PDB file of C-alpha atoms in Angstrom:
ATOM      1  CA  MET H 200     -27.564   1.217  51.768  1.00 55.00           C
ATOM      2  CA  SER H 201     -30.805   1.218  49.773  1.00 79.00           C
ATOM      3  CA  ALA H 202     -31.210  -0.675  46.526  1.00 95.00           C
ATOM      4  CA  ARG H 203     -30.398   1.256  43.353  1.00 98.00           C
ATOM      5  CA  ILE H 204     -32.085   1.636  39.985  1.00 98.00           C
ATOM      6  CA  ALA H 205     -30.150   2.887  36.944  1.00 98.00           C
ATOM      7  CA  PHE H 206     -31.609   5.094  34.216  1.00 97.00           C
ATOM      8  CA  GLN H 207     -30.370   7.006  31.178  1.00 95.00           C
ATOM      9  CA  GLY H 208     -30.126  10.771  31.520  1.00 93.00           C
ATOM     10  CA  GLU H 209     -29.581  13.370  34.198  1.00 94.00           C
ATOM     11  CA  LEU H 210     -31.406  13.647  37.509  1.00 97.00           C
ATOM     12  CA  GLY H 211     -34.793  15.152  36.745  1.00 97.00           C
ATOM     13  CA  ALA H 212     -35.237  13.227  33.498  1.00 95.00           C
ATOM     14  CA  TYR H 213     -38.537  11.543  32.671  1.00 95.00           C
ATOM     15  CA  SER H 214     -36.740   8.235  33.266  1.00 96.00           C
ATOM     16  CA  HIS H 215     -35.924   9.495  36.776  1.00 97.00           C
ATOM     17  CA  GLU H 216     -39.628  10.240  37.211  1.00 96.00           C
ATOM     18  CA  ALA H 217     -40.401   6.662  36.133  1.00 97.00           C
ATOM     19  CA  CYS H 218     -37.961   5.366  38.763  1.00 97.00           C
ATOM     20  CA  LEU H 219     -39.718   7.345  41.489  1.00 96.00           C
ATOM     21  CA  LYS H 220     -43.089   6.004  40.382  1.00 95.00           C
ATOM     22  CA  ALA H 221     -42.161   2.341  40.018  1.00 95.00           C
ATOM     23  CA  ARG H 222     -39.476   1.991  42.699  1.00 96.00           C
ATOM     24  CA  PRO H 223     -39.817   4.906  45.159  1.00 95.00           C
ATOM     25  CA  ASN H 224     -37.583   3.207  47.736  1.00 95.00           C
ATOM     26  CA  HIS H 225     -34.680   2.744  45.316  1.00 97.00           C
ATOM     27  CA  THR H 226     -31.883   5.262  44.850  1.00 97.00           C
ATOM     28  CA  PRO H 227     -31.834   6.505  41.221  1.00 97.00           C
ATOM     29  CA  VAL H 228     -28.474   6.175  39.436  1.00 97.00           C
ATOM     30  CA  PRO H 229     -28.091   8.401  36.331  1.00 97.00           C
ATOM     31  CA  CYS H 230     -26.158   6.995  33.355  1.00 97.00           C
ATOM     32  CA  ALA H 231     -24.976   8.546  30.086  1.00 94.00           C
ATOM     33  CA  THR H 232     -26.308   5.917  27.654  1.00 94.00           C
ATOM     34  CA  PHE H 233     -28.688   2.951  27.533  1.00 95.00           C
ATOM     35  CA  GLU H 234     -25.655   0.680  27.247  1.00 96.00           C
ATOM     36  CA  ASP H 235     -24.283   2.230  30.434  1.00 97.00           C
ATOM     37  CA  VAL H 236     -27.576   1.525  32.224  1.00 98.00           C
ATOM     38  CA  ILE H 237     -27.372  -2.143  31.297  1.00 97.00           C
ATOM     39  CA  ALA H 238     -23.678  -2.356  32.232  1.00 97.00           C
ATOM     40  CA  THR H 239     -24.334  -0.691  35.594  1.00 98.00           C
ATOM     41  CA  VAL H 240     -26.789  -3.445  36.499  1.00 98.00           C
ATOM     42  CA  ARG H 241     -24.717  -6.268  35.081  1.00 97.00           C
ATOM     43  CA  ASN H 242     -21.610  -5.235  37.041  1.00 96.00           C
ATOM     44  CA  GLY H 243     -23.588  -4.964  40.281  1.00 96.00           C
ATOM     45  CA  ASP H 244     -23.560  -1.177  40.735  1.00 96.00           C
ATOM     46  CA  ALA H 245     -27.382  -1.163  40.589  1.00 98.00           C
ATOM     47  CA  GLU H 246     -29.994  -3.821  41.198  1.00 97.00           C
ATOM     48  CA  LEU H 247     -32.478  -2.687  38.534  1.00 98.00           C
ATOM     49  CA  ALA H 248     -32.589  -0.821  35.219  1.00 98.00           C
ATOM     50  CA  MET H 249     -35.317   1.553  34.004  1.00 98.00           C
ATOM     51  CA  LEU H 250     -35.464   1.664  30.201  1.00 97.00           C
ATOM     52  CA  PRO H 251     -37.951   3.472  27.920  1.00 95.00           C
ATOM     53  CA  VAL H 252     -39.293   1.382  25.043  1.00 94.00           C
ATOM     54  CA  GLU H 253     -41.993   3.439  23.352  1.00 91.00           C
ATOM     55  CA  ASN H 254     -43.813   6.764  23.341  1.00 88.00           C
ATOM     56  CA  THR H 255     -47.309   7.547  22.110  1.00 86.00           C
ATOM     57  CA  THR H 256     -46.056  10.524  20.074  1.00 80.00           C
ATOM     58  CA  TYR H 257     -42.810   9.359  18.447  1.00 78.00           C
ATOM     59  CA  GLY H 258     -43.116   5.583  18.580  1.00 80.00           C
ATOM     60  CA  ARG H 259     -40.557   3.068  19.765  1.00 82.00           C
ATOM     61  CA  VAL H 260     -37.275   4.165  21.278  1.00 84.00           C
ATOM     62  CA  ALA H 261     -34.465   3.636  18.781  1.00 74.00           C
ATOM     63  CA  ASP H 262     -32.133   0.668  19.413  1.00 78.00           C
ATOM     64  CA  MET H 263     -34.030  -0.542  22.475  1.00 84.00           C
ATOM     65  CA  HIS H 264     -35.393  -3.714  20.871  1.00 80.00           C
ATOM     66  CA  ARG H 265     -31.887  -4.471  19.640  1.00 84.00           C
ATOM     67  CA  LEU H 266     -30.390  -4.003  23.112  1.00 91.00           C
ATOM     68  CA  LEU H 267     -32.949  -5.894  25.205  1.00 92.00           C
ATOM     69  CA  PRO H 268     -32.486  -9.464  23.870  1.00 92.00           C
ATOM     70  CA  ASP H 269     -28.720  -9.455  24.476  1.00 92.00           C
ATOM     71  CA  SER H 270     -28.723  -7.372  27.660  1.00 95.00           C
ATOM     72  CA  GLY H 271     -28.646 -10.348  30.017  1.00 95.00           C
ATOM     73  CA  LEU H 272     -31.487  -8.675  31.931  1.00 97.00           C
ATOM     74  CA  HIS H 273     -35.119  -9.688  32.401  1.00 98.00           C
ATOM     75  CA  ILE H 274     -38.267  -7.554  32.416  1.00 98.00           C
ATOM     76  CA  VAL H 275     -39.881  -7.629  35.872  1.00 97.00           C
ATOM     77  CA  ASP H 276     -42.232  -4.636  35.695  1.00 96.00           C
ATOM     78  CA  GLU H 277     -43.547  -1.842  33.504  1.00 95.00           C
ATOM     79  CA  ALA H 278     -44.334   1.809  34.207  1.00 95.00           C
ATOM     80  CA  PHE H 279     -46.081   4.511  32.202  1.00 95.00           C
ATOM     81  CA  VAL H 280     -45.176   8.163  32.633  1.00 94.00           C
ATOM     82  CA  ARG H 281     -47.317  10.951  31.241  1.00 93.00           C
ATOM     83  CA  VAL H 282     -44.854  13.332  29.589  1.00 92.00           C
ATOM     84  CA  ARG H 283     -45.825  16.735  30.957  1.00 95.00           C
ATOM     85  CA  ILE H 284     -43.467  19.279  29.441  1.00 97.00           C
ATOM     86  CA  CYS H 285     -42.616  22.390  31.438  1.00 98.00           C
ATOM     87  CA  MET H 286     -40.690  25.473  30.377  1.00 98.00           C
ATOM     88  CA  MET H 287     -38.272  26.449  33.132  1.00 98.00           C
ATOM     89  CA  ALA H 288     -35.697  29.187  33.566  1.00 98.00           C
ATOM     90  CA  MET H 289     -33.658  31.052  36.140  1.00 98.00           C
ATOM     91  CA  PRO H 290     -35.973  32.613  38.763  1.00 97.00           C
ATOM     92  CA  GLY H 291     -37.262  36.158  38.346  1.00 96.00           C
ATOM     93  CA  GLN H 292     -37.922  36.094  34.609  1.00 96.00           C
ATOM     94  CA  THR H 293     -41.175  36.342  32.672  1.00 96.00           C
ATOM     95  CA  LEU H 294     -42.170  34.272  29.663  1.00 96.00           C
ATOM     96  CA  SER H 295     -41.739  37.272  27.357  1.00 95.00           C
ATOM     97  CA  GLN H 296     -38.056  37.474  28.307  1.00 96.00           C
ATOM     98  CA  ILE H 297     -37.313  33.956  27.079  1.00 97.00           C
ATOM     99  CA  LYS H 298     -35.801  33.879  23.577  1.00 97.00           C
ATOM    100  CA  ILE H 299     -34.379  30.328  23.422  1.00 97.00           C
ATOM    101  CA  ALA H 300     -35.727  27.005  24.659  1.00 98.00           C
ATOM    102  CA  ARG H 301     -33.485  23.950  24.811  1.00 97.00           C
ATOM    103  CA  GLY H 302     -34.463  20.306  24.837  1.00 96.00           C
ATOM    104  CA  HIS H 303     -33.775  16.942  23.238  1.00 92.00           C
ATOM    105  CA  LEU H 304     -34.453  16.641  19.500  1.00 90.00           C
ATOM    106  CA  VAL H 305     -37.387  14.374  20.340  1.00 88.00           C
ATOM    107  CA  ILE H 306     -39.096  16.830  22.684  1.00 92.00           C
ATOM    108  CA  LEU H 307     -38.735  20.038  20.648  1.00 94.00           C
ATOM    109  CA  PRO H 308     -41.323  19.123  17.961  1.00 92.00           C
ATOM    110  CA  GLN H 309     -43.774  18.164  20.707  1.00 91.00           C
ATOM    111  CA  CYS H 310     -43.901  21.844  21.786  1.00 94.00           C
ATOM    112  CA  ARG H 311     -43.878  23.375  18.307  1.00 95.00           C
ATOM    113  CA  SER H 312     -47.156  25.297  18.705  1.00 96.00           C
ATOM    114  CA  PHE H 313     -46.261  26.801  22.081  1.00 97.00           C
ATOM    115  CA  LEU H 314     -42.813  27.891  20.920  1.00 97.00           C
ATOM    116  CA  ALA H 315     -44.195  29.442  17.737  1.00 97.00           C
ATOM    117  CA  ASP H 316     -46.964  31.297  19.598  1.00 97.00           C
ATOM    118  CA  ASN H 317     -44.384  32.824  21.948  1.00 97.00           C
ATOM    119  CA  ALA H 318     -41.707  33.540  19.306  1.00 97.00           C
ATOM    120  CA  ILE H 319     -39.196  31.306  21.083  1.00 97.00           C
ATOM    121  CA  THR H 320     -36.394  29.647  19.114  1.00 97.00           C
ATOM    122  CA  ALA H 321     -35.920  25.909  19.674  1.00 97.00           C
ATOM    123  CA  GLU H 322     -32.350  24.812  20.309  1.00 97.00           C
ATOM    124  CA  PRO H 323     -31.362  21.113  20.477  1.00 96.00           C
ATOM    125  CA  HIS H 324     -29.683  19.724  23.580  1.00 95.00           C
ATOM    126  CA  ALA H 325     -28.434  16.213  24.284  1.00 90.00           C
ATOM    127  CA  ASP H 326     -30.681  15.824  27.332  1.00 91.00           C
ATOM    128  CA  ASN H 327     -33.790  17.605  28.634  1.00 95.00           C
ATOM    129  CA  ALA H 328     -32.808  17.546  32.303  1.00 96.00           C
ATOM    130  CA  GLY H 329     -29.242  18.268  31.237  1.00 95.00           C
ATOM    131  CA  ALA H 330     -30.448  21.466  29.571  1.00 97.00           C
ATOM    132  CA  ALA H 331     -32.029  22.499  32.882  1.00 97.00           C
ATOM    133  CA  ALA H 332     -28.836  21.628  34.770  1.00 97.00           C
ATOM    134  CA  ASP H 333     -26.694  23.704  32.393  1.00 97.00           C
ATOM    135  CA  ILE H 334     -28.916  26.794  32.694  1.00 98.00           C
ATOM    136  CA  ALA H 335     -28.843  26.542  36.488  1.00 97.00           C
ATOM    137  CA  LYS H 336     -25.069  26.024  36.561  1.00 96.00           C
ATOM    138  CA  GLU H 337     -24.369  29.014  34.298  1.00 96.00           C
ATOM    139  CA  GLY H 338     -27.137  31.207  35.714  1.00 96.00           C
ATOM    140  CA  GLU H 339     -28.092  31.887  32.107  1.00 97.00           C
ATOM    141  CA  MET H 340     -30.829  34.457  31.563  1.00 97.00           C
ATOM    142  CA  GLY H 341     -33.126  34.612  28.538  1.00 97.00           C
ATOM    143  CA  ALA H 342     -32.897  30.860  27.967  1.00 97.00           C
ATOM    144  CA  ALA H 343     -35.216  28.111  29.127  1.00 98.00           C
ATOM    145  CA  ALA H 344     -35.213  24.321  29.278  1.00 98.00           C
ATOM    146  CA  LEU H 345     -38.032  22.013  28.233  1.00 98.00           C
ATOM    147  CA  ALA H 346     -38.195  19.239  30.797  1.00 97.00           C
ATOM    148  CA  SER H 347     -40.183  17.726  33.649  1.00 96.00           C
ATOM    149  CA  GLU H 348     -41.277  19.618  36.750  1.00 97.00           C
ATOM    150  CA  LEU H 349     -38.962  17.254  38.621  1.00 97.00           C
ATOM    151  CA  ALA H 350     -36.046  18.808  36.721  1.00 97.00           C
ATOM    152  CA  ALA H 351     -37.103  22.294  37.806  1.00 98.00           C
ATOM    153  CA  GLU H 352     -37.257  21.140  41.433  1.00 97.00           C
ATOM    154  CA  THR H 353     -33.906  19.365  41.120  1.00 97.00           C
ATOM    155  CA  TYR H 354     -32.008  22.362  39.751  1.00 97.00           C
ATOM    156  CA  GLY H 355     -33.828  25.243  41.433  1.00 97.00           C
ATOM    157  CA  LEU H 356     -35.407  26.669  38.283  1.00 98.00           C
ATOM    158  CA  GLU H 357     -38.738  28.447  38.017  1.00 98.00           C
ATOM    159  CA  VAL H 358     -41.509  26.943  35.912  1.00 98.00           C
ATOM    160  CA  LEU H 359     -42.873  29.578  33.539  1.00 98.00           C
ATOM    161  CA  ALA H 360     -45.386  27.342  31.741  1.00 97.00           C
ATOM    162  CA  ARG H 361     -46.757  23.836  32.283  1.00 96.00           C
ATOM    163  CA  ASP H 362     -48.243  21.196  29.999  1.00 96.00           C
ATOM    164  CA  ILE H 363     -47.036  22.926  26.837  1.00 96.00           C
ATOM    165  CA  GLU H 364     -46.928  19.753  24.725  1.00 93.00           C
ATOM    166  CA  ASP H 365     -49.100  19.769  21.603  1.00 91.00           C
ATOM    167  CA  GLN H 366     -50.691  16.414  22.476  1.00 87.00           C
ATOM    168  CA  ASP H 367     -52.112  15.891  25.956  1.00 86.00           C
ATOM    169  CA  THR H 368     -51.898  12.101  25.607  1.00 88.00           C
ATOM    170  CA  ASN H 369     -48.105  12.050  25.371  1.00 88.00           C
ATOM    171  CA  THR H 370     -47.005   9.024  27.428  1.00 92.00           C
ATOM    172  CA  THR H 371     -43.836   6.931  27.605  1.00 93.00           C
ATOM    173  CA  ARG H 372     -43.766   3.251  28.504  1.00 95.00           C
ATOM    174  CA  PHE H 373     -40.811   2.052  30.557  1.00 97.00           C
ATOM    175  CA  LEU H 374     -39.599  -1.429  31.469  1.00 97.00           C
ATOM    176  CA  VAL H 375     -37.984  -2.315  34.790  1.00 98.00           C
ATOM    177  CA  MET H 376     -35.266  -4.910  34.252  1.00 98.00           C
ATOM    178  CA  SER H 377     -33.355  -7.180  36.612  1.00 98.00           C
ATOM    179  CA  PRO H 378     -30.506  -9.705  36.311  1.00 97.00           C
ATOM    180  CA  THR H 379     -32.907 -12.287  37.774  1.00 96.00           C
ATOM    181  CA  PRO H 380     -36.262 -13.162  36.178  1.00 95.00           C
ATOM    182  CA  ASP H 381     -39.414 -13.144  38.313  1.00 93.00           C
ATOM    183  CA  LEU H 382     -41.993 -15.614  37.008  1.00 90.00           C
ATOM    184  CA  THR H 383     -44.346 -15.373  39.970  1.00 89.00           C
ATOM    185  CA  HIS H 384     -47.921 -14.177  39.535  1.00 86.00           C
ATOM    186  CA  ARG H 385     -47.880 -10.695  41.044  1.00 82.00           C
ATOM    187  CA  GLY H 386     -50.601  -8.186  41.792  1.00 69.00           C
ATOM    188  CA  SER H 387     -54.308  -8.501  41.159  1.00 68.00           C
ATOM    189  CA  ASP H 388     -54.187  -7.290  37.551  1.00 72.00           C
ATOM    190  CA  GLN H 389     -53.247  -9.024  34.321  1.00 89.00           C
ATOM    191  CA  MET H 390     -49.776 -10.432  33.661  1.00 95.00           C
ATOM    192  CA  LEU H 391     -47.840  -9.691  30.485  1.00 96.00           C
ATOM    193  CA  THR H 392     -45.129 -11.722  28.764  1.00 97.00           C
ATOM    194  CA  SER H 393     -42.620 -10.238  26.326  1.00 97.00           C
ATOM    195  CA  PHE H 394     -40.486 -12.238  23.920  1.00 97.00           C
ATOM    196  CA  VAL H 395     -38.520 -12.087  20.682  1.00 95.00           C
ATOM    197  CA  PHE H 396     -38.561 -14.700  17.937  1.00 95.00           C
ATOM    198  CA  ARG H 397     -37.432 -15.471  14.397  1.00 92.00           C
ATOM    199  CA  VAL H 398     -39.619 -17.537  12.118  1.00 89.00           C
ATOM    200  CA  ARG H 399     -38.327 -20.444  10.065  1.00 85.00           C
ATOM    201  CA  ASN H 400     -37.737 -19.907   6.352  1.00 80.00           C
ATOM    202  CA  ILE H 401     -40.924 -21.612   5.165  1.00 82.00           C
ATOM    203  CA  PRO H 402     -43.991 -20.239   3.352  1.00 85.00           C
ATOM    204  CA  ALA H 403     -46.445 -18.335   5.565  1.00 88.00           C
ATOM    205  CA  ALA H 404     -44.276 -18.994   8.638  1.00 85.00           C
ATOM    206  CA  LEU H 405     -45.333 -15.822  10.471  1.00 89.00           C
ATOM    207  CA  TYR H 406     -49.015 -16.482   9.787  1.00 91.00           C
ATOM    208  CA  LYS H 407     -48.669 -20.023  11.088  1.00 91.00           C
ATOM    209  CA  ALA H 408     -46.593 -18.952  14.101  1.00 91.00           C
ATOM    210  CA  MET H 409     -49.279 -16.465  15.101  1.00 93.00           C
ATOM    211  CA  GLY H 410     -52.109 -18.960  14.657  1.00 94.00           C
ATOM    212  CA  GLY H 411     -51.614 -20.532  18.077  1.00 95.00           C
ATOM    213  CA  PHE H 412     -52.340 -17.255  19.845  1.00 97.00           C
ATOM    214  CA  ALA H 413     -55.610 -16.773  17.961  1.00 95.00           C
ATOM    215  CA  THR H 414     -56.871 -20.339  18.402  1.00 96.00           C
ATOM    216  CA  ASN H 415     -56.010 -20.337  22.121  1.00 97.00           C
ATOM    217  CA  GLY H 416     -57.572 -16.926  22.807  1.00 96.00           C
ATOM    218  CA  VAL H 417     -54.290 -15.254  23.829  1.00 97.00           C
ATOM    219  CA  ASN H 418     -54.342 -11.519  23.191  1.00 96.00           C
ATOM    220  CA  MET H 419     -51.207 -10.154  21.521  1.00 96.00           C
ATOM    221  CA  THR H 420     -50.916  -6.446  22.379  1.00 93.00           C
ATOM    222  CA  LYS H 421     -47.757  -5.739  20.385  1.00 92.00           C
ATOM    223  CA  LEU H 422     -45.929  -7.223  17.391  1.00 93.00           C
ATOM    224  CA  GLU H 423     -43.005  -5.387  15.825  1.00 89.00           C
ATOM    225  CA  SER H 424     -40.393  -6.467  13.317  1.00 87.00           C
ATOM    226  CA  TYR H 425     -36.852  -5.220  12.955  1.00 82.00           C
ATOM    227  CA  MET H 426     -33.769  -6.274  11.043  1.00 76.00           C
ATOM    228  CA  VAL H 427     -30.819  -7.976  12.706  1.00 73.00           C
ATOM    229  CA  GLY H 428     -27.320  -8.729  11.511  1.00 68.00           C
ATOM    230  CA  GLY H 429     -27.384  -5.969   8.909  1.00 64.00           C
ATOM    231  CA  GLN H 430     -29.426  -8.085   6.488  1.00 65.00           C
ATOM    232  CA  PHE H 431     -32.794  -7.343   4.946  1.00 63.00           C
ATOM    233  CA  THR H 432     -33.694 -11.031   5.122  1.00 62.00           C
ATOM    234  CA  ALA H 433     -32.824 -11.482   8.814  1.00 58.00           C
ATOM    235  CA  THR H 434     -35.983 -10.305  10.549  1.00 77.00           C
ATOM    236  CA  GLN H 435     -36.644 -10.612  14.258  1.00 87.00           C
ATOM    237  CA  PHE H 436     -39.983  -9.957  15.920  1.00 92.00           C
ATOM    238  CA  TYR H 437     -40.748  -8.462  19.326  1.00 93.00           C
ATOM    239  CA  ALA H 438     -44.091  -9.317  20.909  1.00 95.00           C
ATOM    240  CA  ASP H 439     -46.116  -8.630  24.064  1.00 96.00           C
ATOM    241  CA  ILE H 440     -48.964 -10.921  25.046  1.00 97.00           C
ATOM    242  CA  GLU H 441     -51.455 -10.966  27.890  1.00 96.00           C
ATOM    243  CA  GLY H 442     -50.885 -13.942  30.141  1.00 95.00           C
ATOM    244  CA  HIS H 443     -48.288 -15.967  32.019  1.00 95.00           C
ATOM    245  CA  PRO H 444     -46.115 -18.777  30.565  1.00 94.00           C
ATOM    246  CA  GLY H 445     -47.710 -21.098  33.116  1.00 93.00           C
ATOM    247  CA  ASP H 446     -51.216 -20.508  31.754  1.00 95.00           C
ATOM    248  CA  PRO H 447     -52.346 -23.524  29.676  1.00 96.00           C
ATOM    249  CA  ALA H 448     -53.509 -21.348  26.776  1.00 97.00           C
ATOM    250  CA  VAL H 449     -50.187 -19.470  26.699  1.00 97.00           C
ATOM    251  CA  GLN H 450     -48.273 -22.759  26.896  1.00 97.00           C
ATOM    252  CA  ARG H 451     -50.098 -24.121  23.854  1.00 97.00           C
ATOM    253  CA  ALA H 452     -49.627 -20.882  21.903  1.00 97.00           C
ATOM    254  CA  MET H 453     -45.900 -20.731  22.691  1.00 97.00           C
ATOM    255  CA  GLU H 454     -45.460 -24.389  21.683  1.00 96.00           C
ATOM    256  CA  GLU H 455     -46.995 -23.637  18.297  1.00 95.00           C
ATOM    257  CA  LEU H 456     -44.840 -20.529  17.964  1.00 96.00           C
ATOM    258  CA  SER H 457     -41.710 -22.576  18.693  1.00 95.00           C
ATOM    259  CA  TYR H 458     -42.613 -25.126  16.028  1.00 93.00           C
ATOM    260  CA  PHE H 459     -42.590 -22.480  13.307  1.00 93.00           C
ATOM    261  CA  SER H 460     -39.678 -20.439  14.717  1.00 93.00           C
ATOM    262  CA  SER H 461     -35.918 -20.877  14.609  1.00 91.00           C
ATOM    263  CA  MET H 462     -35.523 -18.923  17.868  1.00 94.00           C
ATOM    264  CA  VAL H 463     -37.814 -17.883  20.718  1.00 96.00           C
ATOM    265  CA  LYS H 464     -36.508 -15.965  23.730  1.00 96.00           C
ATOM    266  CA  VAL H 465     -38.723 -14.821  26.606  1.00 96.00           C
ATOM    267  CA  LEU H 466     -37.590 -11.416  27.899  1.00 97.00           C
ATOM    268  CA  GLY H 467     -39.796 -11.371  30.969  1.00 97.00           C
ATOM    269  CA  THR H 468     -43.148 -11.908  32.626  1.00 96.00           C
ATOM    270  CA  TYR H 469     -44.524  -9.043  34.691  1.00 96.00           C
ATOM    271  CA  PRO H 470     -47.718  -7.389  35.943  1.00 94.00           C
ATOM    272  CA  ALA H 471     -49.344  -4.746  33.774  1.00 92.00           C
ATOM    273  CA  ASP H 472     -49.165  -1.216  35.106  1.00 89.00           C
ATOM    274  CA  PRO H 473     -52.526  -0.889  36.943  1.00 83.00           C
ATOM    275  CA  ASP H 474     -52.925   2.620  35.514  1.00 77.00           C
ATOM    276  CA  HIS H 475     -52.746   1.275  31.953  1.00 72.00           C
ATOM    277  CA  ILE H 476     -54.561  -2.045  31.820  1.00 58.00           C
ATOM    278  CA  ARG H 477     -55.026  -3.232  28.231  1.00 54.00           C
ATOM    279  CA  HIS H 478     -58.635  -3.644  27.115  1.00 49.00           C
TER     280      HIS H 478
END
């Protein structure tokens, strides 16, 4: 039996596409929620999890930074998927016959211009690939799904239009997660390290905590804050840096971070996606 990788959504989802890109020899396992993805890996029904963390159009994926630190999983890889939105329907129809297009609330605004130009009404659906699956199951005419070309292939639908998104840079970043961390240097490209931390309650704590990265020449590619524990004063930070914990410069920067922080937790060290090297 081949190894398995769990993802949120139906077969044909963009997360499924990410699984095929990053782990083509793994069997994709669809799950209803992000929590289900994590549970599937933790209980041994899959070896890896594929989780989206941010998108160039709508920003970070809600709840993901809250789920990752307590998931019990470790980041071992990343994958970027260009979100190419297709309009698909039951075979034999023309674009002019489509009156309704269904997709997730996040994807509908990304096709606003195309839908308006073709007088098509947007209708929310819980899942993009799920919308395609429902149309195929019911044999529904006059309705289309907004999803990946993989979804059309999966459910036997005909693609009536491709690349209909308003922004042609629309890309989602995914993280591959495992119950076991992998701290080895992998690949020929740069390594990334992700971690969360909370600063101590002292003046200019965040400024001081960040100082070690600047003085040691460690590039921080992401820094985000979010509330924890339902309190405005309880702020946690999520960060990505270029480098490996074993690098002397990273070691010095992390030591300085720890001095000014009440908590530091490394989520994983992994190679950058070679298609999206940070510059």
